[in-house]
């Protein structure tokens, strides 16, 4: 039996551990330093007018975005940061018109400040301020000539309350318009009896233009005419009577008197008296007799004759 030949076991040869060689540390090259700017970029946000009209813009820190502030010009206490403020304002709230006027603010925005309207009770209006309501309606002479105008409430904001009073008669008056002052001067009979009166205008502006006219044509304007006329001149009584005109100088007509010559007790005013009398008209003789009254006058009563 073959004998196994022992195999030589190789002896491990120790490996030499390399000795670390110190590596040279590289030197870092210095990095150049960039200079930091000393001024920070700025941006004024108010430059673009972000608040709009009626507001003031303020940007307190121009290095920040969105920190601008809008404040209402009408009320500085109303403000908003980063957006326009809500500045709507009713101007009438502060009663700018006063107690006796009405106030209307149609828009109520800060961009329309001063557009409120004050209106008086009489309709007088003013925009942006209290109205002047005192109005003297008589200043325009609404009554015209011959009348006096009074406005009792010109300081109390009233219209259409002025009063026109006729100068010719203060009892004739009218409110809010001229009074009817026309006057017929003849109504008071300024001419007297025996004259005709004519007032052509019948207005207070023509006082004294009436005309008095006598029956004989004599006229006078503004006063009674002097119509002295002897009515007996035309012999209105006729024969057998006497005419007398007692008031021929007193501007009277139709006052003459006729008196029977045969009997002074028989007379008549403004016309002939009935002086003749035929006694036979009453048939004093009766039937079968003829009657004759030769005189036929009231002064010869009883002189009639009856013949069988």
mmCIF file of N, CA, C and O in Angstrom, residues 155-195:
data_model
loop_
_atom_site.group_PDB
_atom_site.id
_atom_site.type_symbol
_atom_site.label_atom_id
_atom_site.label_comp_id
_atom_site.label_asym_id
_atom_site.label_seq_id
_atom_site.Cartn_x
_atom_site.Cartn_y
_atom_site.Cartn_z
ATOM 1 N N UNK A 155 -88.628 136.267 7.046
ATOM 2 C CA UNK A 155 -87.517 135.624 7.744
ATOM 3 C C UNK A 155 -87.851 134.205 8.185
ATOM 4 O O UNK A 155 -87.034 133.544 8.807
ATOM 5 N N UNK A 156 -89.047 133.709 7.867
ATOM 6 C CA UNK A 156 -89.437 132.378 8.333
ATOM 7 C C UNK A 156 -89.561 131.379 7.191
ATOM 8 O O UNK A 156 -90.317 130.419 7.278
ATOM 9 N N UNK A 157 -88.810 131.646 6.110
ATOM 10 C CA UNK A 157 -88.715 130.685 5.007
ATOM 11 C C UNK A 157 -90.068 130.400 4.346
ATOM 12 O O UNK A 157 -90.336 129.278 3.934
ATOM 13 N N UNK A 158 -90.930 131.405 4.257
ATOM 14 C CA UNK A 158 -92.236 131.206 3.628
ATOM 15 C C UNK A 158 -92.318 132.006 2.340
ATOM 16 O O UNK A 158 -91.833 133.121 2.253
ATOM 17 N N UNK A 159 -92.981 131.400 1.355
ATOM 18 C CA UNK A 159 -93.281 132.098 0.111
ATOM 19 C C UNK A 159 -94.791 132.177 -0.038
ATOM 20 O O UNK A 159 -95.540 131.473 0.635
ATOM 21 N N UNK A 160 -95.229 133.049 -0.947
ATOM 22 C CA UNK A 160 -96.651 133.198 -1.291
ATOM 23 C C UNK A 160 -97.496 133.677 -0.119
ATOM 24 O O UNK A 160 -98.684 133.371 -0.027
ATOM 25 N N UNK A 161 -96.881 134.432 0.805
ATOM 26 C CA UNK A 161 -97.658 134.971 1.915
ATOM 27 C C UNK A 161 -97.627 136.490 1.945
ATOM 28 O O UNK A 161 -98.091 137.097 2.905
ATOM 29 N N UNK A 162 -97.072 137.108 0.883
ATOM 30 C CA UNK A 162 -97.073 138.574 0.852
ATOM 31 C C UNK A 162 -98.497 139.081 0.635
ATOM 32 O O UNK A 162 -99.354 138.375 0.110
ATOM 33 N N UNK A 163 -98.710 140.347 1.065
ATOM 34 C CA UNK A 163 -100.058 140.908 1.016
ATOM 35 C C UNK A 163 -100.046 142.241 0.275
ATOM 36 O O UNK A 163 -99.185 143.081 0.512
ATOM 37 N N UNK A 164 -101.003 142.390 -0.625
ATOM 38 C CA UNK A 164 -101.165 143.646 -1.367
ATOM 39 C C UNK A 164 -102.382 144.378 -0.810
ATOM 40 O O UNK A 164 -103.469 143.789 -0.705
ATOM 41 N N UNK A 165 -102.190 145.641 -0.466
ATOM 42 C CA UNK A 165 -103.266 146.467 0.109
ATOM 43 C C UNK A 165 -103.455 147.693 -0.772
ATOM 44 O O UNK A 165 -102.486 148.375 -1.126
ATOM 45 N N UNK A 166 -104.685 147.957 -1.143
ATOM 46 C CA UNK A 166 -104.986 149.101 -2.013
ATOM 47 C C UNK A 166 -104.726 150.403 -1.263
ATOM 48 O O UNK A 166 -105.178 150.574 -0.116
ATOM 49 N N UNK A 167 -103.995 151.312 -1.903
ATOM 50 C CA UNK A 167 -103.749 152.615 -1.295
ATOM 51 C C UNK A 167 -105.038 153.419 -1.186
ATOM 52 O O UNK A 167 -105.204 154.214 -0.258
ATOM 53 N N UNK A 168 -105.959 153.213 -2.107
ATOM 54 C CA UNK A 168 -107.209 153.981 -2.106
ATOM 55 C C UNK A 168 -108.181 153.505 -1.042
ATOM 56 O O UNK A 168 -109.033 154.252 -0.578
ATOM 57 N N UNK A 169 -108.034 152.238 -0.635
ATOM 58 C CA UNK A 169 -108.928 151.676 0.379
ATOM 59 C C UNK A 169 -108.185 150.537 1.059
ATOM 60 O O UNK A 169 -108.065 149.445 0.515
ATOM 61 N N UNK A 170 -107.684 150.780 2.262
ATOM 62 C CA UNK A 170 -106.851 149.790 2.945
ATOM 63 C C UNK A 170 -107.635 148.546 3.354
ATOM 64 O O UNK A 170 -107.040 147.546 3.743
ATOM 65 N N UNK A 171 -108.954 148.607 3.260
ATOM 66 C CA UNK A 171 -109.744 147.418 3.572
ATOM 67 C C UNK A 171 -109.752 146.422 2.423
ATOM 68 O O UNK A 171 -110.142 145.269 2.597
ATOM 69 N N UNK A 172 -109.301 146.888 1.251
ATOM 70 C CA UNK A 172 -109.229 145.993 0.085
ATOM 71 C C UNK A 172 -107.814 145.446 0.012
ATOM 72 O O UNK A 172 -106.862 146.209 -0.164
ATOM 73 N N UNK A 173 -107.664 144.120 0.162
ATOM 74 C CA UNK A 173 -106.339 143.517 0.179
ATOM 75 C C UNK A 173 -106.412 142.095 -0.372
ATOM 76 O O UNK A 173 -107.496 141.512 -0.504
ATOM 77 N N UNK A 174 -105.247 141.582 -0.695
ATOM 78 C CA UNK A 174 -105.173 140.214 -1.217
ATOM 79 C C UNK A 174 -103.812 139.620 -0.868
ATOM 80 O O UNK A 174 -102.793 140.297 -0.940
ATOM 81 N N UNK A 175 -103.801 138.325 -0.505
ATOM 82 C CA UNK A 175 -102.564 137.608 -0.217
ATOM 83 C C UNK A 175 -102.082 136.895 -1.477
ATOM 84 O O UNK A 175 -102.881 136.304 -2.208
ATOM 85 N N UNK A 176 -100.770 136.998 -1.733
ATOM 86 C CA UNK A 176 -100.109 136.304 -2.854
ATOM 87 C C UNK A 176 -100.578 136.809 -4.211
ATOM 88 O O UNK A 176 -100.725 136.034 -5.156
ATOM 89 N N UNK A 177 -100.831 138.097 -4.325
ATOM 90 C CA UNK A 177 -101.171 138.647 -5.631
ATOM 91 C C UNK A 177 -101.776 140.030 -5.498
ATOM 92 O O UNK A 177 -102.218 140.425 -4.407
ATOM 93 N N UNK A 178 -101.792 140.782 -6.598
ATOM 94 C CA UNK A 178 -102.360 142.127 -6.548
ATOM 95 C C UNK A 178 -103.831 142.103 -6.161
ATOM 96 O O UNK A 178 -104.582 141.222 -6.586
ATOM 97 N N UNK A 179 -104.230 143.055 -5.345
ATOM 98 C CA UNK A 179 -105.640 143.188 -4.983
ATOM 99 C C UNK A 179 -106.406 143.837 -6.129
ATOM 100 O O UNK A 179 -105.828 144.465 -7.012
ATOM 101 N N UNK A 180 -107.711 143.653 -6.112
ATOM 102 C CA UNK A 180 -108.567 144.284 -7.122
ATOM 103 C C UNK A 180 -108.992 145.639 -6.574
ATOM 104 O O UNK A 180 -109.967 145.756 -5.824
ATOM 105 N N UNK A 181 -108.234 146.648 -6.947
ATOM 106 C CA UNK A 181 -108.427 147.984 -6.383
ATOM 107 C C UNK A 181 -109.190 148.916 -7.319
ATOM 108 O O UNK A 181 -109.272 150.105 -7.041
ATOM 109 N N UNK A 182 -109.714 148.403 -8.412
ATOM 110 C CA UNK A 182 -110.450 149.264 -9.332
ATOM 111 C C UNK A 182 -111.598 149.929 -8.580
ATOM 112 O O UNK A 182 -112.293 149.284 -7.790
ATOM 113 N N UNK A 183 -111.791 151.197 -8.878
ATOM 114 C CA UNK A 183 -112.784 151.958 -8.127
ATOM 115 C C UNK A 183 -113.559 152.853 -9.076
ATOM 116 O O UNK A 183 -112.977 153.652 -9.813
ATOM 117 N N UNK A 184 -114.886 152.710 -9.070
ATOM 118 C CA UNK A 184 -115.751 153.581 -9.864
ATOM 119 C C UNK A 184 -116.043 154.806 -9.009
ATOM 120 O O UNK A 184 -116.837 154.751 -8.061
ATOM 121 N N UNK A 185 -115.395 155.902 -9.351
ATOM 122 C CA UNK A 185 -115.536 157.108 -8.536
ATOM 123 C C UNK A 185 -116.945 157.674 -8.579
ATOM 124 O O UNK A 185 -117.340 158.414 -7.679
ATOM 125 N N UNK A 186 -117.691 157.312 -9.593
ATOM 126 C CA UNK A 186 -119.055 157.837 -9.696
ATOM 127 C C UNK A 186 -120.000 157.208 -8.683
ATOM 128 O O UNK A 186 -121.093 157.735 -8.441
ATOM 129 N N UNK A 187 -119.559 156.065 -8.087
ATOM 130 C CA UNK A 187 -120.437 155.379 -7.143
ATOM 131 C C UNK A 187 -120.732 156.227 -5.907
ATOM 132 O O UNK A 187 -121.743 156.033 -5.236
ATOM 133 N N UNK A 188 -119.875 157.183 -5.613
ATOM 134 C CA UNK A 188 -120.110 158.057 -4.452
ATOM 135 C C UNK A 188 -120.854 159.332 -4.835
ATOM 136 O O UNK A 188 -120.992 160.240 -4.013
ATOM 137 N N UNK A 189 -121.307 159.431 -6.075
ATOM 138 C CA UNK A 189 -122.072 160.576 -6.577
ATOM 139 C C UNK A 189 -121.341 161.902 -6.343
ATOM 140 O O UNK A 189 -121.860 162.822 -5.687
ATOM 141 N N UNK A 190 -120.119 162.025 -6.884
ATOM 142 C CA UNK A 190 -119.345 163.254 -6.644
ATOM 143 C C UNK A 190 -119.876 164.472 -7.394
ATOM 144 O O UNK A 190 -119.518 165.601 -7.072
ATOM 145 N N UNK A 191 -120.724 164.241 -8.393
ATOM 146 C CA UNK A 191 -121.209 165.364 -9.208
ATOM 147 C C UNK A 191 -122.443 166.028 -8.625
ATOM 148 O O UNK A 191 -122.721 167.199 -8.911
ATOM 149 N N UNK A 192 -123.187 165.300 -7.818
ATOM 150 C CA UNK A 192 -124.405 165.856 -7.269
ATOM 151 C C UNK A 192 -125.582 165.685 -8.226
ATOM 152 O O UNK A 192 -125.443 165.168 -9.344
ATOM 153 N N UNK A 193 -126.721 166.131 -7.765
ATOM 154 C CA UNK A 193 -127.937 166.004 -8.566
ATOM 155 C C UNK A 193 -127.873 166.925 -9.774
ATOM 156 O O UNK A 193 -127.283 167.997 -9.738
ATOM 157 N N UNK A 194 -128.520 166.469 -10.835
ATOM 158 C CA UNK A 194 -128.618 167.304 -12.034
ATOM 159 C C UNK A 194 -127.432 167.184 -12.959
ATOM 160 O O UNK A 194 -127.376 167.855 -13.993
ATOM 161 N N UNK A 195 -126.439 166.335 -12.628
ATOM 162 C CA UNK A 195 -125.288 166.144 -13.504
ATOM 163 C C UNK A 195 -125.073 164.644 -13.722
ATOM 164 O O UNK A 195 -125.422 163.821 -12.872
#
